mmCIF file of C-alpha atoms in Angstrom:
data_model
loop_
_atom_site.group_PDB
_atom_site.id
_atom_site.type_symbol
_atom_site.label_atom_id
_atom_site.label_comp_id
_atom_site.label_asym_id
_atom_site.label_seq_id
_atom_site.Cartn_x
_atom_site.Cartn_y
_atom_site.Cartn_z
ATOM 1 C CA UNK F 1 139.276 5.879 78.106
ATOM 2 C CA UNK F 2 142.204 7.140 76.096
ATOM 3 C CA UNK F 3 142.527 10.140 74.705
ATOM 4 C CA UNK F 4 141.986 9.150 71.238
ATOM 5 C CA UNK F 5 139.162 7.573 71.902
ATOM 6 C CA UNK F 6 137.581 10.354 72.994
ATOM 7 C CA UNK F 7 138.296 12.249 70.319
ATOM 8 C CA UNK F 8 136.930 9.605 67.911
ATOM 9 C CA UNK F 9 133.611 9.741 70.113
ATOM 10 C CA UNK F 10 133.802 13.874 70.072
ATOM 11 C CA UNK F 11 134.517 13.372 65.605
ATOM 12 C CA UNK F 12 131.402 11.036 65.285
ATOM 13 C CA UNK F 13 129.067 12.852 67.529
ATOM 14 C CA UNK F 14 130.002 16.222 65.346
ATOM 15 C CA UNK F 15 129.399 14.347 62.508
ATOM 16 C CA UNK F 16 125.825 13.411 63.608
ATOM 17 C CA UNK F 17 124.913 16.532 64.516
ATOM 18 C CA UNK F 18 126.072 17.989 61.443
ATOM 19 C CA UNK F 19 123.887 15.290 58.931
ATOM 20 C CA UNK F 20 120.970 15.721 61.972
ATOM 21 C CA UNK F 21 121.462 19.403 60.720
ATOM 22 C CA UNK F 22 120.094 18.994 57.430
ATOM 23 C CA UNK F 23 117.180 17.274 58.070
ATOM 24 C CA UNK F 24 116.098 19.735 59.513
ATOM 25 C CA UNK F 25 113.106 21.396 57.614
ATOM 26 C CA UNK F 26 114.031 24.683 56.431
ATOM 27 C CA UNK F 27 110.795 26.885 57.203
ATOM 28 C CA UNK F 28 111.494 26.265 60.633
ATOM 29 C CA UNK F 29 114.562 28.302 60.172
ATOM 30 C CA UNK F 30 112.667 30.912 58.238
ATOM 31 C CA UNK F 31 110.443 32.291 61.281
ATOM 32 C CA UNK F 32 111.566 34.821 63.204
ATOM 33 C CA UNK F 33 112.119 33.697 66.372
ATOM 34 C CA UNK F 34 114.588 31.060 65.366
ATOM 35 C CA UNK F 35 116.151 32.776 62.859
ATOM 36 C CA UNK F 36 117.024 35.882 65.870
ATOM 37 C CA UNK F 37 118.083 33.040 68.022
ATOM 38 C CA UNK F 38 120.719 31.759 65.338
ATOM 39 C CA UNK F 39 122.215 35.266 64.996
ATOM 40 C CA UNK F 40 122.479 36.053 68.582
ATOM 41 C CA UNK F 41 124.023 32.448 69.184
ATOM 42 C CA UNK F 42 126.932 33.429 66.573
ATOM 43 C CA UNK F 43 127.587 37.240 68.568
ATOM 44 C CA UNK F 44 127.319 35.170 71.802
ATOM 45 C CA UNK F 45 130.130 32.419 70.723
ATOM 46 C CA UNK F 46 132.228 34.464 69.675
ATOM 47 C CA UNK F 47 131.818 37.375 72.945
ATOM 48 C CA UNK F 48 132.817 33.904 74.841
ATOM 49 C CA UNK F 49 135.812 32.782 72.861
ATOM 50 C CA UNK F 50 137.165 36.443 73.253
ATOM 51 C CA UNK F 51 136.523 36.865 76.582
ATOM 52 C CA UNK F 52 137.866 33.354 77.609
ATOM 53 C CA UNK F 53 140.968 33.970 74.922
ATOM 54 C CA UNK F 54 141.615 37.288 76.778
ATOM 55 C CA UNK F 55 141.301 36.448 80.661
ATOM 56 C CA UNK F 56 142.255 32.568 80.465
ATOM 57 C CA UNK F 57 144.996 30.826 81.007
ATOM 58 C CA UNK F 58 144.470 27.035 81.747
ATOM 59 C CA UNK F 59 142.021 26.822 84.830
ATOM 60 C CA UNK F 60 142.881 30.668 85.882
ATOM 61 C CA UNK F 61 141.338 34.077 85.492
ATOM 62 C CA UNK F 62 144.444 36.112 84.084
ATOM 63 C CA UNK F 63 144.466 39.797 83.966
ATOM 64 C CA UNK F 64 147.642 40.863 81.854
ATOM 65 C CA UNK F 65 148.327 42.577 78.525
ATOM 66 C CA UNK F 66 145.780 41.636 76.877
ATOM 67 C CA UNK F 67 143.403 43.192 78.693
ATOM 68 C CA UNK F 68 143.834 46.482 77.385
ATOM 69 C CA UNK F 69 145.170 45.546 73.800
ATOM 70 C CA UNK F 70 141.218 44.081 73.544
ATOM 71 C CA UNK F 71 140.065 47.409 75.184
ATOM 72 C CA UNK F 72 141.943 49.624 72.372
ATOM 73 C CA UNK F 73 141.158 47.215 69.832
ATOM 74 C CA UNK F 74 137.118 47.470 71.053
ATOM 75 C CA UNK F 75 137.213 51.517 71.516
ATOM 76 C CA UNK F 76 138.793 51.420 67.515
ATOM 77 C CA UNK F 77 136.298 49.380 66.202
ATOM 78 C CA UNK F 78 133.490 51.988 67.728
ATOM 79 C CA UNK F 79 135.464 54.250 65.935
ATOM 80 C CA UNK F 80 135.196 52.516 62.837
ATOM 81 C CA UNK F 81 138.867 52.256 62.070
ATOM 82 C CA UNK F 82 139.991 50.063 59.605
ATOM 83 C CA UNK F 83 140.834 45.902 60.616
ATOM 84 C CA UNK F 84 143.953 46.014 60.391
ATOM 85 C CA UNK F 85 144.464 49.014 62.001
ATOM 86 C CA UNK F 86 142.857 47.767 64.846
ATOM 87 C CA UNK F 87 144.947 44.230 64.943
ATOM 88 C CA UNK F 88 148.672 46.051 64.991
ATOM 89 C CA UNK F 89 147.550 48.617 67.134
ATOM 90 C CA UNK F 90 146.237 45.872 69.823
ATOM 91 C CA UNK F 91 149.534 44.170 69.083
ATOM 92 C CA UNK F 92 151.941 46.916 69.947
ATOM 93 C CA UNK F 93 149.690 48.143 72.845
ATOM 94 C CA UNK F 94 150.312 44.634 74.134
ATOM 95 C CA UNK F 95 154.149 44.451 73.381
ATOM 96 C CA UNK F 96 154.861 47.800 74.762
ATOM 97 C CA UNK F 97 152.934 46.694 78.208
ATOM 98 C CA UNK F 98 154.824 43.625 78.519
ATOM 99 C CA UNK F 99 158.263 45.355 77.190
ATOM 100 C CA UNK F 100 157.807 48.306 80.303
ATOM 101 C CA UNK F 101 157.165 45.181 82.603
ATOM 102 C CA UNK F 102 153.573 46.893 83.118
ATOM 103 C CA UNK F 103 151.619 43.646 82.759
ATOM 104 C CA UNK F 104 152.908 39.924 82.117
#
């Protein structure tokens, strides 16, 4: 199978799932249970696409500057600082690391 192929598979099985979506009853939704399980599923995707985005590198586990421009970013947002605070100062924690040849 070529490539495109299976991305014409991956396009029309996201596009069932997507009209499957709304056929599903909307009370179902409205209980608790599910509706908990939606917004933990959301904090959960997105804890995986950081963590993957920050110690990933193809098929490897990579420890290197961005490991502690997430860190400073994290300990900012406790702190409440502003977002864009908290993007430039993970950006220049990263760049000086890598400029002093501390981390790759």
């Amino acid at each position: 199978m070529t490539m495109w192929n299976a991305v014409l598979i991956a396009s029309i099985v996201c596009v069932a799932l997507k009209g499957i979506g709304y056929l599903i009853p909307p009370r179902w939704f409205e209980a608790p249970v599910p509706s908990r399980i939606t917004d933990l599923l959301t904090v959960a995707l997105l804890a995986a696409l950081v963590a993957v985005q920050t110690f990933g590198a193809g098929q490897q586990i990579v420890v290197d500057a961005r490991v502690p421009a997430v860190l400073v970013a994290a300990g900012l947002l406790l702190l409440r600082a502003p977002f864009l605070v908290v993007v430039i100062a993970a950006a220049v924690v990263a760049a000086l690391l890598r400029l002093w040849g501390l981390a790759a």
